[in-house]
């Protein structure tokens, strides 16, 4: 197949094979176009946005990255209705040139079901590999626009935002003495299944022909084709962003009616909005305000998009009664707002632990420890930013009881003292630690949820946009924050610090806990720079600000792309001005 003249082929890809692609160049070129799209969207230059999007989706670099994404994610081995998977370099290379708009017709989705927490089943639509790659390609062009136009306090399915950001924003809205006391808990009935196709085609800032084809592709179940008249398929790469675009705008509607933050009107009503995916919470000064004024605005907004609120699950609650949001309970106790793990979330977690222990009655203790540790660590890390220490202690106690019963069952004829000596060791200052040696001789120990430190989360800036250059230094700070609060990040920081001879490349002075440090990208993120260690360097905070303010960049050795040489090397100074 001949390559169209519109395809931007990097020089490094002329080798005509998958492994010959220069991925760094691809990232830089795609990122450069995404930054231009975001700037045009922020200036509302929509014709320019359209032309830049066309340029992006026709480029070789974007097509290669789209194929790379769908062949490296967790679903890469799951085929669509055609049974096709791209698992060799040849099929991946050929797939790059199949991503063309002309003549493209998406295949129906393969319908499967996954269990929900309430016992029901959630339908998933699995596209073919080609359709996944086309969605990934167009998502590269759509996401800079969706990030620029998104609601400030929307946190679901967005890069570098999390549930912790949404919970922290709720704490800000409800924790003061003068804060609102009533909340509207919003629940959209079948959000993903009922969004209007006509509204999406008319309002999604992307190629309308392609969007309509995806929405109308239908799905196959039991060998029969079913049409899709509404909704976005759960399982498609681009579906979460389409759903976000459909729900974006409600915050602006509420601000137009009840006043923006810190305005005279907002002080009277205290209407604030927080959304994560299709779950949202709106605060208000009274129940009457939320019921008679706010709720009709929300219902009208949803009706325009083909959506309705669930009458049973959409509730208006006083903060002293408490409500659950994203697995956590927000409630006021004697005038003080506390956020704790929700009772339902705790029960579900303990049920999973119990099931794992029950299903593995005869495995070695070290293998059971390897199964339980990731579950305990993940659940505790999710709740580590709230008032959870008491719950962590309770979880440790319940897990200990389960394991004690597991141990006694394995040795019914042994005394308890013998069972304790075999499975529960003294580790450090702690007794009764469930532990056993690996076959290699290393000791495997069960972690404790209570050992997870409680530390309040620092929320992402509401208007931060990863595609705009003015937020470059802010996202470097966020990366530093993430590293400081993760064990893996701490190890990476130590590696950088060691490679730099413990010194700042700008001023050549030691970096210590007293001086502090910032993480700097040698090739900036908005220019395609990655978070890999070879693109990162530790600087003193003042040196970092100076570098950005004066427009300098650090020199690098092109052969090894490293700054980390002896402190007397001339390369450890300023580079040329850009």
Coordinates of C-alpha atoms in Angstrom, one line a residue:
X1 CA 0.0 0.0 0.0
X2 CA 1.5 3.4 -1.0
X3 CA 1.8 6.1 1.6
X4 CA -0.3 9.2 1.0
X5 CA 1.5 12.5 0.6
X6 CA -0.4 13.8 3.6
X7 CA 1.3 11.3 5.9
X8 CA 4.1 12.8 7.9
X9 CA 6.8 10.1 8.0
X10 CA 9.7 10.7 10.3
X11 CA 13.1 10.1 8.8
X12 CA 13.8 7.4 11.4
X13 CA 10.8 5.4 10.2
X14 CA 12.1 4.9 6.6
X15 CA 13.5 1.6 7.7
X16 CA 10.0 0.3 7.0
X17 CA 9.6 -1.8 10.1
X18 CA 8.0 -1.4 13.5
X19 CA 11.2 -1.5 15.6
X20 CA 12.7 1.2 13.4
X21 CA 10.3 3.9 14.5
X22 CA 11.8 6.8 16.5
X23 CA 9.3 7.0 19.3
X24 CA 10.8 10.1 20.9
X25 CA 10.3 12.0 17.6
X26 CA 6.8 10.7 17.4
X27 CA 5.9 11.9 20.9
X28 CA 7.5 15.3 20.2
X29 CA 5.6 15.9 17.0
X30 CA 2.3 14.8 18.3
X31 CA 2.7 16.8 21.5
X32 CA 3.6 19.9 19.5
X33 CA 0.3 19.6 17.5
X34 CA -1.7 18.9 20.7
X35 CA -0.3 22.1 22.3
X36 CA -1.3 24.1 19.2
X37 CA -4.8 22.5 19.3
X38 CA -5.2 23.4 23.0
X39 CA -4.1 27.0 22.4
X40 CA -6.5 27.4 19.5
X41 CA -9.3 25.9 21.6
X42 CA -8.6 28.3 24.5
X43 CA -8.8 31.2 22.1
X44 CA -12.0 29.7 20.6
X45 CA -10.4 29.5 17.1
X46 CA -12.5 26.5 16.1
X47 CA -11.6 26.5 12.4
X48 CA -8.0 26.4 13.4
X49 CA -8.8 23.5 15.8
X50 CA -10.4 21.6 13.0
X51 CA -7.5 22.0 10.6
X52 CA -4.9 21.1 13.3
X53 CA -6.9 18.0 14.2
X54 CA -7.0 16.9 10.5
X55 CA -3.2 17.4 10.4
X56 CA -2.8 15.3 13.5
X57 CA -4.9 12.3 12.6
X58 CA -3.2 12.1 9.1
X59 CA 0.3 12.1 10.6
X60 CA 2.4 9.0 10.7
X61 CA 3.6 9.9 14.2
X62 CA 0.0 9.9 15.6
X63 CA -0.9 6.7 13.8
X64 CA 2.1 4.9 15.2
X65 CA 1.3 6.1 18.7
X66 CA -2.3 5.0 18.4
X67 CA -1.2 1.5 17.3
X68 CA 1.4 1.4 20.1
X69 CA -1.3 2.3 22.7
X70 CA -3.8 -0.4 21.7
X71 CA -1.1 -3.1 21.5
X72 CA 0.4 -2.4 24.9
X73 CA -2.6 -1.9 27.1
X74 CA -4.3 -4.7 29.2
X75 CA -6.9 -5.5 26.5
X76 CA -4.4 -6.1 23.7
X77 CA -5.0 -9.8 23.7
X78 CA -8.8 -9.5 23.7
X79 CA -10.1 -9.6 20.1
X80 CA -13.3 -8.0 18.6
X81 CA -15.8 -9.8 16.5
X82 CA -13.2 -10.4 13.8
X83 CA -10.9 -12.3 16.2
X84 CA -7.9 -10.2 15.1
X85 CA -5.1 -9.2 17.4
X86 CA -1.9 -7.4 16.5
X87 CA 0.8 -9.3 18.3
X88 CA 3.8 -9.2 15.9
X89 CA 5.9 -6.3 14.7
X90 CA 4.7 -7.0 11.2
X91 CA 1.0 -6.7 12.0
X92 CA 1.6 -3.6 14.0
X93 CA 3.6 -2.0 11.2
X94 CA 0.9 -2.8 8.6
X95 CA -1.8 -1.5 11.0
X96 CA -0.3 2.0 11.0
X97 CA -1.1 2.3 7.3
X98 CA -4.7 1.0 7.7
X99 CA -5.6 4.0 9.8
X100 CA -7.2 6.1 7.1
X101 CA -10.4 8.0 7.1
X102 CA -11.4 7.3 3.4
X103 CA -13.5 4.1 3.2
X104 CA -13.3 3.5 7.0
X105 CA -16.4 1.6 8.4
X106 CA -16.3 0.4 12.0
X107 CA -17.4 -3.1 12.8
X108 CA -20.0 -3.9 15.4
X109 CA -18.9 -4.3 19.0
X110 CA -18.6 -7.7 20.7
X111 CA -20.9 -7.6 23.7
X112 CA -19.7 -9.1 27.0
X113 CA -20.9 -8.6 30.6
X114 CA -18.9 -8.0 33.8
X115 CA -20.3 -8.2 37.3
X116 CA -21.2 -5.0 39.3
X117 CA -20.9 -4.6 43.0
X118 CA -24.7 -4.9 43.5
X119 CA -24.8 -8.3 41.8
X120 CA -26.1 -6.9 38.4
X121 CA -24.0 -7.2 35.2
X122 CA -22.6 -4.3 33.3
X123 CA -22.5 -4.6 29.5
X124 CA -19.2 -3.9 27.7
X125 CA -18.7 -3.4 24.0
X126 CA -15.3 -4.7 22.7
X127 CA -14.3 -3.0 19.4
X128 CA -12.0 -4.6 16.9
X129 CA -8.3 -3.8 17.0
X130 CA -8.7 -1.5 14.0
X131 CA -11.6 0.4 15.6
X132 CA -9.6 0.7 18.8
X133 CA -6.6 2.1 17.0
X134 CA -8.8 4.6 15.1
X135 CA -10.4 5.7 18.4
X136 CA -7.0 6.1 20.0
X137 CA -5.9 8.2 17.0
X138 CA -8.8 10.6 17.1
X139 CA -8.5 10.7 20.9
X140 CA -5.1 12.3 20.5
X141 CA -6.8 15.1 18.6
X142 CA -9.9 15.4 20.9
X143 CA -8.3 15.3 24.3
X144 CA -6.5 18.7 24.1
X145 CA -9.9 20.3 23.3
X146 CA -11.8 18.4 26.0
X147 CA -9.2 19.3 28.6
X148 CA -9.4 23.0 27.6
X149 CA -13.3 23.2 27.7
X150 CA -13.9 20.8 30.6
X151 CA -15.6 21.8 33.9
X152 CA -13.0 23.0 36.4
X153 CA -14.3 20.6 39.1
X154 CA -14.6 17.5 36.9
X155 CA -12.2 14.8 37.9
X156 CA -13.1 11.5 36.3
X157 CA -11.4 10.1 33.2
X158 CA -9.1 13.0 32.9
X159 CA -5.2 12.9 32.8
X160 CA -3.5 13.3 36.2
X161 CA -6.8 13.8 38.1
X162 CA -8.1 11.4 40.7
X163 CA -10.8 10.6 43.2
X164 CA -8.7 12.2 45.9
X165 CA -8.9 15.5 44.1
X166 CA -12.7 15.3 44.0
X167 CA -13.0 14.3 47.7
X168 CA -10.6 17.2 48.7
X169 CA -12.7 19.7 46.7
X170 CA -15.8 18.5 48.6
X171 CA -13.9 19.0 51.8
X172 CA -13.1 22.6 50.8
X173 CA -16.8 23.2 49.9
X174 CA -18.3 21.8 53.1
X175 CA -15.7 22.0 55.9
X176 CA -15.9 25.7 57.0
X177 CA -18.4 27.0 59.6
X178 CA -20.0 29.2 57.0
X179 CA -20.1 26.4 54.3
X180 CA -23.3 25.0 52.9
X181 CA -25.1 22.4 55.0
X182 CA -27.1 20.7 52.3
X183 CA -26.0 18.5 49.4
X184 CA -27.7 17.2 46.3
X185 CA -26.4 13.7 45.5
X186 CA -26.8 13.3 41.7
X187 CA -27.3 10.0 40.0
X188 CA -27.8 9.8 36.3
X189 CA -30.0 6.9 35.1
X190 CA -27.9 4.8 32.7
X191 CA -25.6 7.6 31.7
X192 CA -23.4 5.8 29.2
X193 CA -26.4 4.0 27.7
X194 CA -28.7 7.0 27.1
X195 CA -26.6 9.9 25.9
X196 CA -28.2 11.4 22.8
X197 CA -26.3 10.6 19.6
X198 CA -27.6 13.7 17.8
X199 CA -26.3 15.9 20.7
X200 CA -22.9 14.2 20.6
X201 CA -22.6 14.5 16.8
X202 CA -23.6 18.2 16.9
X203 CA -21.4 19.2 19.9
X204 CA -18.3 17.0 20.0
X205 CA -15.4 19.0 18.5
X206 CA -14.2 16.2 16.2
X207 CA -14.9 14.8 12.7
X208 CA -18.7 14.4 12.8
X209 CA -18.7 11.6 10.2
X210 CA -16.3 9.5 12.2
X211 CA -18.2 10.1 15.5
X212 CA -21.5 9.2 13.9
X213 CA -20.1 5.9 12.5
X214 CA -18.7 4.9 15.9
X215 CA -22.0 5.7 17.7
X216 CA -24.1 3.8 15.1
X217 CA -21.9 0.7 14.8
X218 CA -24.2 -1.5 16.8
X219 CA -23.2 -4.7 18.7
X220 CA -23.2 -8.4 18.2
X221 CA -24.6 -10.8 20.9
X222 CA -25.3 -14.5 20.4
X223 CA -24.6 -14.1 16.7
X224 CA -27.2 -11.4 16.2
X225 CA -26.7 -7.8 15.3
X226 CA -28.4 -5.1 17.4
X227 CA -28.5 -1.4 16.5
X228 CA -27.4 1.3 18.9
X229 CA -29.8 4.3 19.0
X230 CA -28.3 6.1 22.0
X231 CA -25.4 6.1 24.4
X232 CA -21.6 5.5 24.1
X233 CA -20.3 2.0 24.3
X234 CA -18.6 1.1 27.6
X235 CA -15.3 -0.4 26.5
X236 CA -14.3 2.0 23.8
X237 CA -11.2 4.0 24.3
X238 CA -12.8 7.3 23.4
X239 CA -16.2 6.7 25.2
X240 CA -15.2 8.2 28.6
X241 CA -14.1 11.4 26.9
X242 CA -17.3 11.6 24.9
X243 CA -19.3 11.1 28.1
X244 CA -17.3 13.8 29.8
X245 CA -18.0 16.3 27.0
X246 CA -21.7 15.5 27.2
X247 CA -21.7 16.3 31.0
X248 CA -19.4 19.3 30.8
X249 CA -21.1 22.7 31.0
X250 CA -23.3 22.1 34.1
X251 CA -20.9 23.9 36.3
X252 CA -21.1 27.0 34.0
X253 CA -24.9 26.7 34.0
X254 CA -25.0 26.8 37.8
X255 CA -22.5 29.7 37.9
X256 CA -24.6 31.7 35.5
X257 CA -27.7 31.1 37.7
X258 CA -26.2 31.2 41.2
X259 CA -23.0 33.2 40.9
X260 CA -19.3 32.3 40.4
X261 CA -17.1 31.4 43.3
X262 CA -16.3 34.2 45.7
X263 CA -19.0 36.5 44.2
X264 CA -21.8 38.2 46.2
X265 CA -24.4 35.9 44.6
X266 CA -22.4 32.7 45.5
X267 CA -22.1 33.7 49.1
X268 CA -25.9 33.9 49.4
X269 CA -26.5 30.4 47.8
X270 CA -23.2 28.5 48.4
X271 CA -23.9 26.4 45.3
X272 CA -20.8 24.4 44.4
X273 CA -20.4 21.5 42.1
X274 CA -18.0 18.5 42.0
X275 CA -18.2 15.7 39.5
X276 CA -16.4 12.4 39.0
X277 CA -17.4 10.6 35.8
X278 CA -21.2 10.5 36.0
X279 CA -21.4 10.9 39.8
X280 CA -21.8 14.5 41.1
X281 CA -22.5 16.4 44.2
X282 CA -24.0 20.0 44.4
X283 CA -24.0 21.9 47.7
X284 CA -26.5 24.6 48.7
X285 CA -27.5 26.8 51.6
X286 CA -30.9 25.1 52.0
X287 CA -33.0 22.1 51.0
X288 CA -35.6 24.3 49.4
X289 CA -32.9 26.0 47.2
X290 CA -31.6 22.6 46.0
X291 CA -35.0 21.1 45.4
X292 CA -36.9 24.0 43.8
X293 CA -34.1 25.9 42.0
X294 CA -31.0 23.8 41.5
X295 CA -32.6 20.5 40.6
X296 CA -34.7 21.9 37.8
X297 CA -31.6 23.4 36.2
X298 CA -29.8 20.1 36.4
X299 CA -32.8 18.2 35.0
X300 CA -33.2 20.6 32.0
X301 CA -29.4 20.3 31.3
X302 CA -29.6 16.5 31.3
X303 CA -32.8 16.4 29.3
X304 CA -31.1 18.3 26.4
X305 CA -28.5 15.4 26.3
X306 CA -31.1 12.7 26.5
X307 CA -30.4 11.9 30.1
X308 CA -32.6 11.8 33.3
X309 CA -31.9 11.7 37.0
X310 CA -32.7 8.6 38.9
X311 CA -35.6 9.5 41.3
X312 CA -34.6 6.8 43.8
X313 CA -30.9 7.6 44.0
X314 CA -30.9 11.4 43.6
X315 CA -31.1 12.6 47.2
X316 CA -31.0 15.9 49.1
X317 CA -29.1 15.3 52.4
X318 CA -28.0 17.4 55.3
X319 CA -24.3 17.1 55.9
X320 CA -24.9 16.0 59.5
X321 CA -26.6 12.9 58.2
X322 CA -23.7 12.1 55.9
X323 CA -23.5 10.8 52.4
X324 CA -21.3 8.4 50.4
X325 CA -19.3 9.5 47.4
X326 CA -16.6 7.5 45.6
X327 CA -16.4 4.9 48.4
X328 CA -16.0 7.4 51.2
X329 CA -18.5 8.8 53.7
X330 CA -18.6 12.6 54.2
X331 CA -20.4 13.6 57.4
X332 CA -20.4 16.4 60.0
X333 CA -19.8 15.4 63.6
X334 CA -20.7 18.1 66.1
X335 CA -19.9 20.8 63.6
X336 CA -16.7 19.2 62.3
X337 CA -16.6 17.6 58.9
X338 CA -14.9 14.2 58.8
X339 CA -14.4 12.0 55.8
X340 CA -14.1 8.2 56.5
X341 CA -14.2 5.0 54.4
X342 CA -17.8 4.2 53.6
X343 CA -19.2 1.2 55.5
X344 CA -20.3 -0.4 52.1
X345 CA -16.8 0.0 50.7
X346 CA -15.3 -1.6 53.9
X347 CA -17.7 -4.5 53.7
X348 CA -16.9 -5.1 50.0
X349 CA -13.2 -5.1 50.7
X350 CA -13.4 -7.5 53.6
X351 CA -15.6 -9.8 51.5
X352 CA -12.9 -9.9 48.8
X353 CA -10.2 -10.7 51.4
X354 CA -12.4 -13.4 52.9
X355 CA -13.0 -15.0 49.5
X356 CA -9.3 -15.1 48.7
X357 CA -8.5 -16.8 52.0
X358 CA -11.4 -19.2 51.5
X359 CA -10.4 -20.1 48.0
X360 CA -6.8 -20.8 48.9
X361 CA -7.0 -23.1 51.9
X362 CA -4.1 -25.3 50.9
X363 CA -1.6 -22.9 49.3
X364 CA 1.7 -22.1 51.1
X365 CA 1.5 -19.2 53.4
X366 CA 4.0 -17.1 51.4
X367 CA 1.8 -17.5 48.3
X368 CA -1.3 -16.3 50.3
X369 CA 0.8 -13.3 51.5
X370 CA 1.6 -12.4 47.9
X371 CA -2.1 -12.5 47.1
X372 CA -3.2 -10.4 50.0
X373 CA -0.5 -7.7 50.2
X374 CA -1.4 -5.9 46.9
X375 CA -5.1 -5.9 47.9
X376 CA -4.3 -4.4 51.4
X377 CA -1.8 -1.9 50.0
X378 CA -4.1 -0.7 47.3
X379 CA -7.2 -0.3 49.5
X380 CA -5.2 1.5 52.2
X381 CA -3.5 3.8 49.7
X382 CA -6.9 4.8 48.3
X383 CA -8.1 5.8 51.8
X384 CA -4.8 7.2 53.1
X385 CA -5.9 10.9 52.6
X386 CA -8.9 10.8 55.0
X387 CA -9.7 9.9 58.6
X388 CA -9.1 6.2 58.2
X389 CA -6.6 5.1 61.0
X390 CA -9.4 3.6 63.1
X391 CA -10.8 1.7 60.1
X392 CA -7.3 0.5 59.2
X393 CA -6.9 -1.0 62.7
X394 CA -10.2 -2.7 62.4
X395 CA -9.3 -4.1 59.0
X396 CA -6.0 -5.5 60.4
X397 CA -7.9 -7.2 63.2
X398 CA -10.4 -8.8 60.9
X399 CA -7.7 -10.1 58.5
X400 CA -5.8 -11.5 61.5
X401 CA -8.9 -13.4 62.6
X402 CA -9.4 -14.8 59.1
X403 CA -5.7 -15.9 59.0
X404 CA -5.8 -17.4 62.4
X405 CA -8.8 -19.6 61.4
X406 CA -7.0 -20.5 58.2
X407 CA -3.9 -21.6 60.1
X408 CA -5.9 -23.7 62.7
X409 CA -7.9 -25.4 60.0
X410 CA -4.6 -26.7 58.4
X411 CA -3.4 -28.2 61.6
X412 CA -6.4 -29.5 63.5
X413 CA -4.3 -31.9 65.7
X414 CA -1.7 -29.3 66.7
X415 CA -1.7 -27.1 69.7
X416 CA -2.3 -23.4 69.2
X417 CA 1.1 -22.5 70.5
X418 CA 2.7 -24.7 67.8
X419 CA 0.5 -23.0 65.1
X420 CA 1.4 -19.6 66.3
X421 CA 5.1 -20.4 66.2
X422 CA 4.9 -21.8 62.7
X423 CA 2.9 -18.9 61.0
X424 CA 3.2 -15.8 63.2
X425 CA 6.7 -14.3 63.8
X426 CA 8.2 -11.4 65.6
X427 CA 9.3 -8.8 63.0
X428 CA 11.0 -5.8 64.5
X429 CA 9.0 -4.7 67.5
X430 CA 5.8 -6.3 66.4
X431 CA 4.7 -9.7 67.4
X432 CA 2.1 -12.0 65.7
X433 CA 3.1 -11.0 62.2
X434 CA 1.8 -13.5 59.6
X435 CA 5.0 -14.6 57.8
X436 CA 6.7 -17.5 56.1
X437 CA 9.9 -18.0 54.2
X438 CA 9.9 -18.0 50.4
X439 CA 11.6 -21.1 48.7
X440 CA 14.5 -18.7 48.1
X441 CA 14.9 -18.2 51.9
X442 CA 13.7 -14.6 52.0
X443 CA 11.0 -13.9 54.6
X444 CA 7.5 -13.0 53.2
X445 CA 5.5 -10.8 55.7
X446 CA 1.9 -9.6 55.6
X447 CA 1.6 -5.9 55.5
X448 CA -0.6 -3.9 57.9
X449 CA -3.1 -1.4 56.7
X450 CA -2.5 0.7 59.9
X451 CA 1.2 1.2 58.8
X452 CA -0.1 3.4 55.9
X453 CA 0.5 7.0 57.0
X454 CA -2.5 9.3 56.9
X455 CA -1.6 12.4 54.9
X456 CA -4.0 15.0 53.5
X457 CA -4.1 15.2 49.7
X458 CA -3.0 18.4 47.9
X459 CA -5.6 19.0 45.2
X460 CA -4.9 19.6 41.6
X461 CA -5.5 23.2 40.5
X462 CA -9.0 23.4 39.0
X463 CA -7.9 25.2 35.8
X464 CA -4.6 23.2 35.2
X465 CA -4.3 22.0 31.6
X466 CA -1.5 19.5 30.7
X467 CA -1.5 20.7 27.1
X468 CA -0.8 24.4 27.8
X469 CA 2.9 25.5 28.2
X470 CA 2.1 27.9 31.1
X471 CA 1.3 24.9 33.3
X472 CA 4.6 23.2 32.6
X473 CA 6.3 24.0 35.9
X474 CA 3.1 23.3 37.8
X475 CA 2.9 19.7 36.4
X476 CA 6.6 19.3 37.3
X477 CA 5.6 20.1 40.9
X478 CA 2.8 17.6 40.7
X479 CA 5.2 14.9 39.6
X480 CA 7.5 15.8 42.5
X481 CA 4.5 15.6 44.9
X482 CA 3.5 12.2 43.5
X483 CA 7.1 11.0 44.0
X484 CA 7.4 12.2 47.5
X485 CA 4.2 10.3 48.4
X486 CA 5.1 7.0 46.9
X487 CA 7.7 4.4 47.7
X488 CA 8.6 3.9 44.0
X489 CA 8.9 7.7 43.6
X490 CA 11.2 8.0 46.6
X491 CA 13.5 5.4 45.0
X492 CA 13.5 7.3 41.7
X493 CA 14.4 10.5 43.5
X494 CA 17.3 8.8 45.2
X495 CA 18.5 7.5 41.9
X496 CA 18.5 11.0 40.3
X497 CA 20.1 12.5 43.4
X498 CA 22.9 9.9 43.3
X499 CA 23.5 10.2 39.5
X500 CA 23.9 14.0 40.0
X501 CA 26.6 13.5 42.6
X502 CA 24.0 14.9 45.1
X503 CA 24.4 18.4 43.5
X504 CA 22.2 20.8 41.6
X505 CA 23.4 21.1 38.0
X506 CA 22.7 24.8 38.0
X507 CA 24.6 26.1 41.0
X508 CA 26.7 22.9 41.7
X509 CA 25.7 23.0 45.4
X510 CA 24.5 20.1 47.4
X511 CA 20.8 19.2 47.3
X512 CA 19.5 18.4 50.8
X513 CA 16.2 18.1 52.7
X514 CA 16.9 21.6 54.0
X515 CA 17.4 23.1 50.5
X516 CA 14.5 21.1 49.0
X517 CA 14.3 20.2 45.3
X518 CA 12.2 20.4 42.2
X519 CA 12.0 17.9 39.3
X520 CA 12.8 19.4 36.0
X521 CA 12.1 18.0 32.5
X522 CA 15.1 18.5 30.2
X523 CA 12.7 18.2 27.2
X524 CA 9.5 19.8 28.5
X525 CA 6.3 17.9 28.7
X526 CA 4.4 20.1 26.3
X527 CA 7.2 19.5 23.7
X528 CA 6.9 15.7 24.1
X529 CA 9.2 15.1 27.0
X530 CA 8.6 12.0 29.0
X531 CA 8.7 11.2 32.7
X532 CA 11.6 8.7 32.2
X533 CA 14.6 9.1 34.4
X534 CA 16.9 10.1 31.5
X535 CA 14.7 13.2 30.8
X536 CA 14.6 14.3 34.5
X537 CA 16.9 16.3 36.7
X538 CA 16.7 17.5 40.3
X539 CA 17.2 21.3 40.8
X540 CA 17.0 23.6 43.8
X541 CA 13.6 25.4 43.8
X542 CA 15.2 28.8 43.2
X543 CA 17.4 27.4 40.4
X544 CA 14.4 25.9 38.8
X545 CA 12.4 29.1 38.9
X546 CA 15.4 31.0 37.5
X547 CA 15.8 28.5 34.6
X548 CA 12.2 28.9 33.5
X549 CA 12.2 32.7 34.1
X550 CA 15.3 33.4 32.0
X551 CA 14.4 30.9 29.3
X552 CA 17.6 28.8 29.6
X553 CA 17.8 25.1 29.1
X554 CA 20.4 22.7 30.4
X555 CA 22.9 21.2 28.0
X556 CA 22.9 17.5 27.4
X557 CA 25.3 15.0 26.0
X558 CA 23.5 13.8 22.9
X559 CA 25.4 10.4 22.9
X560 CA 24.2 9.4 26.4
X561 CA 21.6 12.2 27.1
X562 CA 22.8 12.6 30.7
X563 CA 23.7 15.6 32.8
X564 CA 24.9 13.4 35.7
X565 CA 28.7 13.7 35.5
X566 CA 31.3 15.1 37.8
X567 CA 30.4 18.4 39.3
X568 CA 33.4 20.2 37.7
X569 CA 32.2 19.3 34.1
X570 CA 31.4 22.4 32.0
X571 CA 28.2 20.7 30.9
X572 CA 26.7 21.1 34.4
X573 CA 26.0 24.8 33.8
X574 CA 23.7 26.9 31.7
X575 CA 22.9 26.1 28.2
X576 CA 22.1 28.6 25.4
X577 CA 19.1 30.8 25.6
X578 CA 16.1 29.7 23.7

